[in-house]
Amino acid sequence: MRRTLLAGVSGLALAASGALAVPTVTSAAAVGYPVVHPAVADYSQVSTGTTPPTPAQCASAGRRCFGPQGIRAAYNLGPLYANGFDGRGQTIAIFDSYGSDTMAHDLHVFDQAFGVNAMCGEEGVACQPGMPTFSELHVQGDPGTTAPPSTSQGTGQESKAAWALEVALDVETAHAMAPGANILLVSTPTAETLGVQGLPALMNAEQYVVDHHLANVISQSFASAEGAFASSQSIEPLRHAFKSAALNGVTVLGSSGDNGTAGSVKTPVKSGGSTLPYPSVEWPASDPLVTGVGGTFLCTDPGATAGRTVDSTDNPAACRTNAGAAEVGWSGSGGGFSRVFDKPGYQSALPAGSTAIGAKRGVPDVALQASPGTGALVYLSLPPDGSSGLKCGATPCSTGWYDIGGTSLSCPQWAGLVSIADQINGGGLGQINPALYRLAADPATYAADFDDVTLGNNTTDPTVPGYSATTGWDPITGLGTPDAAKLLPDLVSAAHVG
């Protein structure tokens, strides 16, 4: 098992900014790693200022926007909060390239706007005993929101503003789902792919977090098609952190991707990419040691606070054309069957009516809201230079509220759910996939704990076949979405069986 990150470093230094600083390290040798990209499928700036947009503003953008209260109601978190289960005492580590130097400010605006618990580490917040903490760990250097100069001879892959949007999405939605959990934002200084950069740096950063017991849950809102790697063997050297996580009670989650079954290969720098000619899945979500998180259209009332209320009247079209359905499999949800990993034992028993899983790993395992049409509201500050990489139509975006979708939305929210289960458990559950499938194999438990999503298809490219959602497990939404108040206690119990 490779442990190359920060060898010999015994601790972390606290920088003047309050962020955790780590010395520069050397990573693995180049073996053809693909581009690292955030799993944000689509975004729209809905308003400026610090006041969240109204439903009418969202509707004018063709969207149904969800704040924390509407999401919590849709997935039945109220009973958990009422019993004191909100993730307190647990830590979610969120991994993103570059980070965001406005995150402490943006988190405070978000929490103030929606009445979410404040965190020690937010801008302007006085820390109190028992308060959850927000902190940042910058591996290999501090983040920079500023874009490269126009005279830069770089590769054109440094989309720092897009990653800042990803960071805001990850941190704010994970915190909204588990308002009592600590959040550690871990960033690396590049999304490039040449040898020591990109995925190797992110995996080494995860190794450091696991080795130093800094988190119970890891959220990865990035992905790359398996076929984009030079070979299947080139993935194996990247798996060291996942193997360590499994041995140390750390749960690892990954976004299943936002292109349905259409995978892409990066061609020469600044030349775009090419689509793989076969249905693809994305790594890390395809890794058997990772819980792959797919996505849905969430066709419920964003204004509901007491429970799940179906809304088949408002945008998007997928909700209007599937009357009575609370969720529909999102067309962009990554899913299918791995070409690298064999079917793990935990996928041998599936709910009745499931899409069959053959000899290879099926992706994803679970799902949550991900469609941009039924996305989550996120607040983001963009300094003038930082906005150069983020466009809203033909013009640069600005500071304000964004409605965002993608499996980058479903993954950090699931990380929040796992932190609540960890609190119930009294510590990290580690690998949860065996327990999830164990619960789903029992018809009564499956019916109670999961919302089975049976509508939708994830074909995004007509030249690459997609899959249809089915009863039970399917290659769009996995086992489905959670009834959190029922699933999370049962997940803890199932994790202790066998």
CSV table of C-alpha atoms in Angstrom, one decimal:
chain,number,residue,atom,x,y,z
A,1,MET,CA,0.0,0.0,0.0
A,2,ARG,CA,1.6,3.3,-1.1
A,3,ARG,CA,1.8,6.1,1.4
A,4,THR,CA,3.9,8.8,-0.2
A,5,LEU,CA,2.2,12.0,1.0
A,6,LEU,CA,4.1,13.9,3.6
A,7,ALA,CA,6.3,11.1,4.7
A,8,GLY,CA,8.0,12.0,8.0
A,9,VAL,CA,5.7,15.0,8.6
A,10,SER,CA,4.3,14.6,12.1
A,11,GLY,CA,1.7,17.3,12.3
A,12,LEU,CA,-0.1,20.3,10.6
A,13,ALA,CA,0.9,23.9,10.9
A,14,LEU,CA,-1.8,26.5,11.4
A,15,ALA,CA,-1.4,29.3,8.9
A,16,ALA,CA,-2.3,32.9,9.8
A,17,SER,CA,-5.4,32.7,7.7
A,18,GLY,CA,-6.8,29.9,9.9
A,19,ALA,CA,-6.3,27.3,7.2
A,20,LEU,CA,-4.3,24.2,7.7
A,21,ALA,CA,-1.0,24.4,5.7
A,22,VAL,CA,0.9,21.3,4.5
A,23,PRO,CA,4.3,21.3,2.8
A,24,THR,CA,4.8,20.5,-0.8
A,25,VAL,CA,5.3,16.8,-1.6
A,26,THR,CA,6.1,14.6,-4.5
A,27,SER,CA,3.6,12.2,-5.9
A,28,ALA,CA,3.5,9.3,-8.3
A,29,ALA,CA,5.2,9.0,-11.7
A,30,ALA,CA,3.3,9.7,-14.8
A,31,VAL,CA,1.3,6.8,-16.1
A,32,GLY,CA,-1.3,8.4,-18.3
A,33,TYR,CA,-3.8,9.8,-15.9
A,34,PRO,CA,-6.8,11.6,-17.5
A,35,VAL,CA,-8.1,15.1,-16.8
A,36,VAL,CA,-9.7,15.8,-13.5
A,37,HIS,CA,-13.0,17.6,-13.8
A,38,PRO,CA,-15.7,18.7,-11.3
A,39,ALA,CA,-19.0,16.9,-11.7
A,40,VAL,CA,-21.1,20.1,-12.0
A,41,ALA,CA,-23.4,19.5,-14.9
A,42,ASP,CA,-25.1,22.8,-15.2
A,43,TYR,CA,-25.5,26.1,-13.3
A,44,SER,CA,-27.4,29.3,-13.6
A,45,GLN,CA,-26.9,32.5,-11.7
A,46,VAL,CA,-30.4,33.3,-10.6
A,47,SER,CA,-29.8,36.5,-8.6
A,48,THR,CA,-27.2,38.8,-7.1
A,49,GLY,CA,-27.0,40.1,-3.6
A,50,THR,CA,-27.2,38.1,-0.4
A,51,THR,CA,-31.0,37.4,-0.4
A,52,PRO,CA,-31.9,34.1,-1.9
A,53,PRO,CA,-33.9,34.2,-5.2
A,54,THR,CA,-37.7,33.8,-5.1
A,55,PRO,CA,-39.5,30.9,-6.7
A,56,ALA,CA,-40.6,33.2,-9.4
A,57,GLN,CA,-36.9,34.1,-10.2
A,58,CYS,CA,-36.1,30.5,-10.4
A,59,ALA,CA,-39.1,29.8,-12.6
A,60,SER,CA,-38.0,32.6,-15.0
A,61,ALA,CA,-34.8,30.7,-15.4
A,62,GLY,CA,-36.7,27.5,-16.2
A,63,ARG,CA,-35.7,25.9,-12.9
A,64,ARG,CA,-37.1,24.6,-9.6
A,65,CYS,CA,-34.7,25.8,-6.9
A,66,PHE,CA,-34.3,24.0,-3.6
A,67,GLY,CA,-33.0,25.4,-0.3
A,68,PRO,CA,-32.0,23.3,2.6
A,69,GLN,CA,-35.5,23.0,4.1
A,70,GLY,CA,-37.1,21.7,1.0
A,71,ILE,CA,-34.4,19.1,0.5
A,72,ARG,CA,-34.6,18.0,4.1
A,73,ALA,CA,-38.3,17.5,3.8
A,74,ALA,CA,-38.0,15.5,0.6
A,75,TYR,CA,-35.7,13.0,2.2
A,76,ASN,CA,-37.3,12.9,5.7
A,77,LEU,CA,-34.5,14.3,7.9
A,78,GLY,CA,-36.8,16.0,10.4
A,79,PRO,CA,-37.2,13.1,12.8
A,80,LEU,CA,-33.4,12.6,12.9
A,81,TYR,CA,-32.8,16.2,13.8
A,82,ALA,CA,-35.6,16.1,16.4
A,83,ASN,CA,-33.7,13.3,18.1
A,84,GLY,CA,-30.4,15.2,18.1
A,85,PHE,CA,-28.9,13.4,15.1
A,86,ASP,CA,-27.4,16.0,12.8
A,87,GLY,CA,-23.8,14.7,12.3
A,88,ARG,CA,-22.4,16.3,15.4
A,89,GLY,CA,-19.0,15.0,16.4
A,90,GLN,CA,-18.3,13.7,12.9
A,91,THR,CA,-16.1,15.2,10.2
A,92,ILE,CA,-16.7,15.3,6.4
A,93,ALA,CA,-13.6,15.8,4.3
A,94,ILE,CA,-14.4,17.4,0.9
A,95,PHE,CA,-11.8,17.1,-1.8
A,96,ASP,CA,-11.5,19.7,-4.6
A,97,SER,CA,-8.9,21.1,-6.8
A,98,TYR,CA,-7.8,24.7,-6.1
A,99,GLY,CA,-10.3,25.4,-3.3
A,100,SER,CA,-11.9,28.8,-2.9
A,101,ASP,CA,-10.5,31.7,-1.0
A,102,THR,CA,-14.0,33.1,-0.3
A,103,MET,CA,-15.5,29.9,1.1
A,104,ALA,CA,-15.6,31.1,4.8
A,105,HIS,CA,-17.4,34.2,3.7
A,106,ASP,CA,-19.8,32.4,1.3
A,107,LEU,CA,-20.7,29.8,3.9
A,108,HIS,CA,-21.7,32.5,6.4
A,109,VAL,CA,-23.9,34.2,3.8
A,110,PHE,CA,-25.5,30.8,3.0
A,111,ASP,CA,-26.1,29.9,6.7
A,112,GLN,CA,-27.5,33.4,7.5
A,113,ALA,CA,-29.9,33.3,4.5
A,114,PHE,CA,-31.4,29.9,5.3
A,115,GLY,CA,-31.1,29.8,9.1
A,116,VAL,CA,-28.6,26.9,9.0
A,117,ASN,CA,-26.4,26.4,12.1
A,118,ALA,CA,-23.3,28.6,12.1
A,119,MET,CA,-19.9,27.0,12.0
A,120,CYS,CA,-16.7,27.9,13.9
A,121,GLY,CA,-14.5,29.0,11.0
A,122,GLU,CA,-17.2,31.0,9.1
A,123,GLU,CA,-16.3,34.6,8.5
A,124,GLY,CA,-17.4,36.8,11.4
A,125,VAL,CA,-18.6,33.9,13.7
A,126,ALA,CA,-17.5,33.7,17.3
A,127,CYS,CA,-16.6,30.1,18.1
A,128,GLN,CA,-18.5,28.5,21.0
A,129,PRO,CA,-18.0,25.2,22.7
A,130,GLY,CA,-19.8,22.4,20.8
A,131,MET,CA,-20.0,24.3,17.6
A,132,PRO,CA,-19.2,22.4,14.4
A,133,THR,CA,-16.0,23.6,12.7
A,134,PHE,CA,-15.2,24.6,9.1
A,135,SER,CA,-11.5,24.4,8.2
A,136,GLU,CA,-9.3,24.2,5.1
A,137,LEU,CA,-6.3,22.0,4.4
A,138,HIS,CA,-4.3,23.2,1.4
A,139,VAL,CA,-2.0,20.5,0.2
A,140,GLN,CA,1.0,21.8,-1.7
A,141,GLY,CA,0.0,25.5,-1.3
A,142,ASP,CA,-2.8,28.0,-0.8
A,143,PRO,CA,-5.7,28.3,-3.2
A,144,GLY,CA,-5.9,31.0,-5.8
A,145,THR,CA,-9.1,32.2,-7.3
A,146,THR,CA,-7.3,34.5,-9.8
A,147,ALA,CA,-7.1,33.2,-13.3
A,148,PRO,CA,-3.7,32.8,-15.2
A,149,PRO,CA,-2.6,35.9,-17.0
A,150,SER,CA,-3.6,36.3,-20.7
A,151,THR,CA,0.0,35.7,-21.7
A,152,SER,CA,0.1,32.4,-19.9
A,153,GLN,CA,1.5,29.4,-21.8
A,154,GLY,CA,-0.5,27.0,-19.6
A,155,THR,CA,-2.6,24.1,-20.9
A,156,GLY,CA,-5.9,25.8,-20.5
A,157,GLN,CA,-7.2,23.4,-17.9
A,158,GLU,CA,-7.0,25.7,-14.9
A,159,SER,CA,-10.7,26.5,-14.6
A,160,LYS,CA,-10.3,27.9,-11.1
A,161,ALA,CA,-13.6,29.7,-11.0
A,162,ALA,CA,-15.5,26.5,-12.0
A,163,TRP,CA,-13.8,24.7,-9.1
A,164,ALA,CA,-14.7,27.6,-6.8
A,165,LEU,CA,-18.3,27.0,-7.7
A,166,GLU,CA,-17.8,23.3,-7.1
A,167,VAL,CA,-16.4,24.0,-3.7
A,168,ALA,CA,-19.3,26.3,-2.7
A,169,LEU,CA,-21.7,23.5,-3.8
A,170,ASP,CA,-19.9,20.8,-1.9
A,171,VAL,CA,-19.4,22.7,1.4
A,172,GLU,CA,-22.8,24.4,1.6
A,173,THR,CA,-24.9,21.4,0.7
A,174,ALA,CA,-23.0,19.0,2.9
A,175,HIS,CA,-23.4,21.4,5.8
A,176,ALA,CA,-27.1,21.9,5.1
A,177,MET,CA,-27.7,18.2,5.2
A,178,ALA,CA,-25.6,17.6,8.4
A,179,PRO,CA,-25.6,20.9,10.2
A,180,GLY,CA,-23.8,19.5,13.2
A,181,ALA,CA,-20.9,17.9,11.4
A,182,ASN,CA,-17.5,19.4,11.0
A,183,ILE,CA,-16.3,20.1,7.5
A,184,LEU,CA,-12.7,19.9,6.3
A,185,LEU,CA,-12.2,21.3,2.8
A,186,VAL,CA,-9.1,19.7,1.3
A,187,SER,CA,-7.6,21.3,-1.9
A,188,THR,CA,-4.8,20.6,-4.2
A,189,PRO,CA,-3.2,23.4,-6.3
A,190,THR,CA,-3.9,22.1,-9.8
A,191,ALA,CA,-6.3,20.0,-11.9
A,192,GLU,CA,-3.7,19.1,-14.4
A,193,THR,CA,-2.8,15.6,-15.3
A,194,LEU,CA,0.9,15.5,-16.0
A,195,GLY,CA,2.5,12.9,-13.6
A,196,VAL,CA,2.4,14.4,-10.2
A,197,GLN,CA,-0.7,16.5,-10.8
A,198,GLY,CA,-4.5,16.0,-10.9
A,199,LEU,CA,-5.7,12.6,-9.6
A,200,PRO,CA,-2.5,11.5,-8.0
A,201,ALA,CA,-2.3,14.6,-5.9
A,202,LEU,CA,-5.9,14.3,-4.8
A,203,MET,CA,-5.5,10.6,-3.9
A,204,ASN,CA,-2.3,11.4,-1.9
A,205,ALA,CA,-4.3,14.2,-0.1
A,206,GLU,CA,-6.9,11.6,0.8
A,207,GLN,CA,-4.2,9.3,2.1
A,208,TYR,CA,-3.0,12.0,4.4
A,209,VAL,CA,-6.5,12.6,5.8
A,210,VAL,CA,-7.0,8.9,6.4
A,211,ASP,CA,-3.6,8.3,7.9
A,212,HIS,CA,-4.1,11.2,10.3
A,213,HIS,CA,-7.7,10.4,11.2
A,214,LEU,CA,-9.0,13.8,10.1
A,215,ALA,CA,-12.4,12.6,8.9
A,216,ASN,CA,-15.1,9.9,9.0
A,217,VAL,CA,-16.4,10.5,5.5
A,218,ILE,CA,-14.8,11.5,2.2
A,219,SER,CA,-16.8,13.2,-0.5
A,220,GLN,CA,-15.4,13.3,-4.1
A,221,SER,CA,-17.2,15.4,-6.6
A,222,PHE,CA,-14.9,14.7,-9.4
A,223,ALA,CA,-14.7,11.9,-12.0
A,224,SER,CA,-13.1,10.6,-15.1
A,225,ALA,CA,-14.3,7.9,-17.5
A,226,GLU,CA,-12.5,4.6,-17.0
A,227,GLY,CA,-11.6,4.5,-20.7
A,228,ALA,CA,-9.8,7.8,-20.3
A,229,PHE,CA,-7.0,6.1,-18.4
A,230,ALA,CA,-4.0,4.8,-20.4
A,231,SER,CA,-4.9,1.3,-19.2
A,232,SER,CA,-7.0,-0.3,-16.5
A,233,GLN,CA,-3.7,-1.1,-14.7
A,234,SER,CA,-3.0,2.6,-14.4
A,235,ILE,CA,-6.0,3.0,-12.0
A,236,GLU,CA,-4.6,0.6,-9.4
A,237,PRO,CA,-1.8,2.8,-8.1
A,238,LEU,CA,-4.5,5.5,-7.3
A,239,ARG,CA,-6.5,3.2,-5.0
A,240,HIS,CA,-4.2,3.3,-2.0
A,241,ALA,CA,-6.3,5.8,-0.1
A,242,PHE,CA,-9.5,3.8,-0.6
A,243,LYS,CA,-7.8,0.7,0.7
A,244,SER,CA,-6.6,2.6,3.8
A,245,ALA,CA,-10.0,4.1,4.3
A,246,ALA,CA,-11.7,0.7,4.4
A,247,LEU,CA,-9.2,-0.4,7.1
A,248,ASN,CA,-9.7,2.8,9.1
A,249,GLY,CA,-13.5,3.1,9.2
A,250,VAL,CA,-13.7,5.9,6.7
A,251,THR,CA,-16.6,6.0,4.2
A,252,VAL,CA,-15.6,7.1,0.7
A,253,LEU,CA,-18.3,8.4,-1.7
A,254,GLY,CA,-17.9,9.5,-5.4
A,255,SER,CA,-20.1,11.3,-8.0
A,256,SER,CA,-21.1,8.9,-10.8
A,257,GLY,CA,-20.7,11.6,-13.4
A,258,ASP,CA,-23.0,13.9,-15.4
A,259,ASN,CA,-22.8,12.5,-19.0
A,260,GLY,CA,-25.0,9.4,-18.6
A,261,THR,CA,-23.3,6.6,-20.4
A,262,ALA,CA,-21.2,8.8,-22.6
A,263,GLY,CA,-17.5,8.8,-21.5
A,264,SER,CA,-14.9,11.1,-23.0
A,265,VAL,CA,-11.2,10.9,-23.6
A,266,LYS,CA,-9.1,14.1,-23.4
A,267,THR,CA,-7.3,14.7,-26.7
A,268,PRO,CA,-4.3,17.1,-27.1
A,269,VAL,CA,-4.4,20.2,-24.9
A,270,LYS,CA,-7.0,22.8,-25.8
A,271,SER,CA,-8.4,20.5,-28.4
A,272,GLY,CA,-11.5,19.3,-26.5
A,273,GLY,CA,-12.2,15.6,-26.1
A,274,SER,CA,-13.6,12.6,-28.0
A,275,THR,CA,-16.5,10.4,-26.9
A,276,LEU,CA,-15.8,6.7,-26.2
A,277,PRO,CA,-17.7,4.5,-28.6
A,278,TYR,CA,-19.3,2.3,-25.9
A,279,PRO,CA,-21.3,2.9,-22.6
A,280,SER,CA,-18.9,4.0,-20.0
A,281,VAL,CA,-18.8,4.5,-16.2
A,282,GLU,CA,-16.6,6.9,-14.3
A,283,TRP,CA,-13.9,6.4,-11.6
A,284,PRO,CA,-13.7,6.8,-8.6
A,285,ALA,CA,-17.4,6.0,-8.4
A,286,SER,CA,-16.9,2.7,-10.2
A,287,ASP,CA,-14.4,1.5,-7.6
A,288,PRO,CA,-15.9,-1.3,-5.4
A,289,LEU,CA,-14.4,0.5,-2.3
A,290,VAL,CA,-16.4,3.7,-3.1
A,291,THR,CA,-20.1,4.3,-2.8
A,292,GLY,CA,-21.1,5.6,-6.2
A,293,VAL,CA,-23.8,8.3,-6.1
A,294,GLY,CA,-26.1,8.9,-9.0
A,295,GLY,CA,-28.8,11.5,-9.5
A,296,THR,CA,-32.5,12.2,-10.0
A,297,PHE,CA,-35.0,14.9,-10.9
A,298,LEU,CA,-36.5,15.9,-7.5
A,299,CYS,CA,-40.1,16.5,-8.4
A,300,THR,CA,-41.3,17.7,-5.0
A,301,ASP,CA,-42.4,21.1,-3.6
A,302,PRO,CA,-39.3,23.1,-2.6
A,303,GLY,CA,-41.5,25.1,-0.2
A,304,ALA,CA,-42.6,22.0,1.7
A,305,THR,CA,-41.1,21.7,5.2
A,306,ALA,CA,-43.1,19.0,6.9
A,307,GLY,CA,-42.7,16.1,4.4
A,308,ARG,CA,-42.4,15.0,0.8
A,309,THR,CA,-45.0,16.7,-1.4
A,310,VAL,CA,-45.1,15.8,-5.1
A,311,ASP,CA,-45.2,18.7,-7.5
A,312,SER,CA,-45.9,17.6,-11.1
A,313,THR,CA,-46.9,21.1,-12.3
A,314,ASP,CA,-43.7,23.2,-12.2
A,315,ASN,CA,-40.5,23.0,-14.3
A,316,PRO,CA,-38.7,20.9,-15.5
A,317,ALA,CA,-40.5,19.0,-18.2
A,318,ALA,CA,-39.4,15.6,-16.7
A,319,CYS,CA,-41.5,16.3,-13.6
A,320,ARG,CA,-44.5,17.6,-15.6
A,321,THR,CA,-44.5,14.5,-17.9
A,322,ASN,CA,-44.3,12.0,-15.1
A,323,ALA,CA,-47.3,13.1,-13.1
A,324,GLY,CA,-47.3,11.7,-9.5
A,325,ALA,CA,-43.6,10.8,-9.4
A,326,ALA,CA,-41.6,12.3,-6.6
A,327,GLU,CA,-38.4,11.5,-8.4
A,328,VAL,CA,-37.3,10.5,-11.9
A,329,GLY,CA,-33.9,9.2,-12.9
A,330,TRP,CA,-31.9,12.1,-14.2
A,331,SER,CA,-30.8,11.8,-17.8
A,332,GLY,CA,-27.2,12.9,-17.0
A,333,SER,CA,-26.7,10.5,-14.1
A,334,GLY,CA,-23.6,8.4,-14.8
A,335,GLY,CA,-24.2,4.7,-14.6
A,336,GLY,CA,-23.6,1.4,-16.2
A,337,PHE,CA,-21.1,-1.4,-15.8
A,338,SER,CA,-17.4,-1.2,-15.2
A,339,ARG,CA,-14.8,-2.5,-17.6
A,340,VAL,CA,-12.2,-2.5,-14.9
A,341,PHE,CA,-13.7,-4.0,-11.7
A,342,ASP,CA,-15.4,-7.3,-11.2
A,343,LYS,CA,-18.8,-7.5,-9.6
A,344,PRO,CA,-18.2,-7.2,-5.8
A,345,GLY,CA,-19.8,-9.8,-3.6
A,346,TYR,CA,-22.2,-7.2,-2.1
A,347,GLN,CA,-23.9,-6.8,-5.5
A,348,SER,CA,-24.8,-10.5,-5.7
A,349,ALA,CA,-28.2,-10.1,-4.0
A,350,LEU,CA,-30.4,-7.4,-5.5
A,351,PRO,CA,-34.1,-6.4,-4.9
A,352,ALA,CA,-36.7,-8.2,-7.1
A,353,GLY,CA,-37.1,-6.7,-10.5
A,354,SER,CA,-33.6,-5.2,-10.6
A,355,THR,CA,-31.6,-4.7,-13.7
A,356,ALA,CA,-29.2,-7.7,-13.8
A,357,ILE,CA,-25.6,-7.1,-12.9
A,358,GLY,CA,-23.3,-9.5,-14.8
A,359,ALA,CA,-19.6,-10.2,-14.2
A,360,LYS,CA,-18.6,-6.5,-13.7
A,361,ARG,CA,-19.3,-3.9,-11.0
A,362,GLY,CA,-22.6,-2.0,-11.4
A,363,VAL,CA,-22.7,1.8,-11.0
A,364,PRO,CA,-24.1,3.7,-9.1
A,365,ASP,CA,-25.0,2.3,-5.6
A,366,VAL,CA,-27.5,5.0,-4.5
A,367,ALA,CA,-28.8,8.4,-5.7
A,368,LEU,CA,-30.1,11.8,-4.7
A,369,GLN,CA,-31.3,15.0,-6.3
A,370,ALA,CA,-28.9,16.0,-9.1
A,371,SER,CA,-30.8,17.4,-12.1
A,372,PRO,CA,-30.0,21.1,-12.8
A,373,GLY,CA,-33.7,21.6,-13.4
A,374,THR,CA,-34.3,20.7,-9.7
A,375,GLY,CA,-31.0,21.9,-8.3
A,376,ALA,CA,-29.9,23.4,-5.1
A,377,LEU,CA,-29.2,27.1,-4.3
A,378,VAL,CA,-25.6,28.0,-3.6
A,379,TYR,CA,-24.0,31.3,-2.7
A,380,LEU,CA,-20.7,32.2,-4.4
A,381,SER,CA,-18.4,35.3,-4.3
A,382,LEU,CA,-16.4,35.9,-7.4
A,383,PRO,CA,-13.7,38.6,-7.5
A,384,PRO,CA,-13.4,40.3,-10.8
A,385,ASP,CA,-10.4,38.3,-12.0
A,386,GLY,CA,-11.8,35.1,-10.7
A,387,SER,CA,-15.0,35.4,-12.8
A,388,SER,CA,-13.0,35.1,-16.0
A,389,GLY,CA,-13.4,31.3,-16.0
A,390,LEU,CA,-17.1,31.3,-15.3
A,391,LYS,CA,-19.6,32.4,-17.9
A,392,CYS,CA,-23.3,33.1,-17.5
A,393,GLY,CA,-24.4,33.2,-21.1
A,394,ALA,CA,-22.2,35.5,-23.1
A,395,THR,CA,-21.0,37.5,-20.1
A,396,PRO,CA,-18.9,36.6,-17.0
A,397,CYS,CA,-20.9,35.6,-13.9
A,398,SER,CA,-20.9,37.7,-10.8
A,399,THR,CA,-21.3,37.3,-7.0
A,400,GLY,CA,-24.7,35.9,-6.0
A,401,TRP,CA,-27.0,32.9,-5.9
A,402,TYR,CA,-26.6,30.0,-8.3
A,403,ASP,CA,-28.9,27.1,-9.0
A,404,ILE,CA,-26.6,24.1,-9.6
A,405,GLY,CA,-27.1,20.5,-10.6
A,406,GLY,CA,-24.9,17.4,-11.2
A,407,THR,CA,-23.9,14.4,-9.2
A,408,SER,CA,-21.6,17.0,-7.5
A,409,LEU,CA,-24.8,17.9,-5.7
A,410,SER,CA,-25.9,14.3,-4.8
A,411,CYS,CA,-22.5,13.2,-3.5
A,412,PRO,CA,-21.8,15.8,-0.7
A,413,GLN,CA,-25.4,15.6,0.4
A,414,TRP,CA,-25.0,11.8,0.8
A,415,ALA,CA,-21.8,12.5,2.7
A,416,GLY,CA,-23.9,14.5,5.1
A,417,LEU,CA,-26.3,11.6,5.5
A,418,VAL,CA,-23.4,9.2,6.2
A,419,SER,CA,-22.0,11.6,8.9
A,420,ILE,CA,-25.4,11.4,10.6
A,421,ALA,CA,-25.3,7.6,10.5
A,422,ASP,CA,-21.8,7.8,11.9
A,423,GLN,CA,-23.1,9.8,14.8
A,424,ILE,CA,-25.8,7.2,15.5
A,425,ASN,CA,-23.1,4.6,15.3
A,426,GLY,CA,-20.8,6.4,17.6
A,427,GLY,CA,-18.0,6.5,15.0
A,428,GLY,CA,-17.1,5.9,11.4
A,429,LEU,CA,-19.0,3.0,9.6
A,430,GLY,CA,-16.3,2.6,6.9
A,431,GLN,CA,-17.5,0.8,3.8
A,432,ILE,CA,-21.3,1.0,3.7
A,433,ASN,CA,-22.0,-0.8,0.4
A,434,PRO,CA,-22.3,-4.2,1.9
A,435,ALA,CA,-24.8,-2.9,4.5
A,436,LEU,CA,-26.8,-1.0,1.8
A,437,TYR,CA,-27.2,-4.1,-0.4
A,438,ARG,CA,-28.0,-6.2,2.7
A,439,LEU,CA,-30.9,-3.9,3.5
A,440,ALA,CA,-32.1,-3.8,-0.1
A,441,ALA,CA,-32.1,-7.6,-0.3
A,442,ASP,CA,-34.9,-7.7,2.3
A,443,PRO,CA,-38.2,-6.7,0.5
A,444,ALA,CA,-39.8,-5.1,3.6
A,445,THR,CA,-36.7,-3.2,4.6
A,446,TYR,CA,-36.1,-2.1,1.0
A,447,ALA,CA,-39.6,-0.7,0.7
A,448,ALA,CA,-39.3,1.2,4.0
A,449,ASP,CA,-35.8,2.6,3.7
A,450,PHE,CA,-35.5,3.5,0.0
A,451,ASP,CA,-37.5,5.4,-2.5
A,452,ASP,CA,-37.3,3.2,-5.6
A,453,VAL,CA,-36.9,5.3,-8.7
A,454,THR,CA,-38.4,3.5,-11.7
A,455,LEU,CA,-38.6,6.2,-14.3
A,456,GLY,CA,-36.0,7.8,-16.5
A,457,ASN,CA,-33.2,7.0,-18.9
A,458,ASN,CA,-29.5,8.1,-19.0
A,459,THR,CA,-28.9,8.3,-22.7
A,460,THR,CA,-27.1,11.6,-23.4
A,461,ASP,CA,-25.4,10.8,-26.7
A,462,PRO,CA,-27.6,9.1,-29.3
A,463,THR,CA,-24.6,7.1,-30.5
A,464,VAL,CA,-24.0,5.6,-27.0
A,465,PRO,CA,-26.8,3.5,-25.6
A,466,GLY,CA,-28.1,4.3,-22.1
A,467,TYR,CA,-30.1,2.5,-19.6
A,468,SER,CA,-33.6,2.8,-18.3
A,469,ALA,CA,-34.5,3.0,-14.6
A,470,THR,CA,-36.2,-0.2,-13.3
A,471,THR,CA,-37.7,-1.6,-10.2
A,472,GLY,CA,-34.9,-2.2,-7.7
A,473,TRP,CA,-31.3,-1.5,-8.6
A,474,ASP,CA,-30.7,0.1,-12.0
A,475,PRO,CA,-27.7,1.8,-13.7
A,476,ILE,CA,-29.1,5.3,-13.2
A,477,THR,CA,-30.1,5.6,-9.6
A,478,GLY,CA,-28.7,2.4,-8.1
A,479,LEU,CA,-30.8,1.2,-5.2
A,480,GLY,CA,-32.7,4.5,-5.2
A,481,THR,CA,-32.9,7.5,-2.8
A,482,PRO,CA,-33.1,7.4,1.0
A,483,ASP,CA,-35.9,7.9,3.5
A,484,ALA,CA,-33.2,9.1,5.8
A,485,ALA,CA,-35.1,8.8,9.1
A,486,LYS,CA,-35.6,5.1,8.4
A,487,LEU,CA,-32.5,4.2,6.4
A,488,LEU,CA,-29.8,5.6,8.5
A,489,PRO,CA,-30.6,3.8,11.8
A,490,ASP,CA,-31.1,0.6,9.8
A,491,LEU,CA,-27.8,1.2,8.0
A,492,VAL,CA,-26.0,1.3,11.3
A,493,SER,CA,-27.6,-2.0,12.4
A,494,ALA,CA,-26.9,-3.7,9.1
A,495,ALA,CA,-23.2,-2.6,9.2
A,496,HIS,CA,-22.8,-4.7,12.4
A,497,VAL,CA,-24.2,-7.8,10.8
A,498,GLY,CA,-21.7,-10.2,9.4
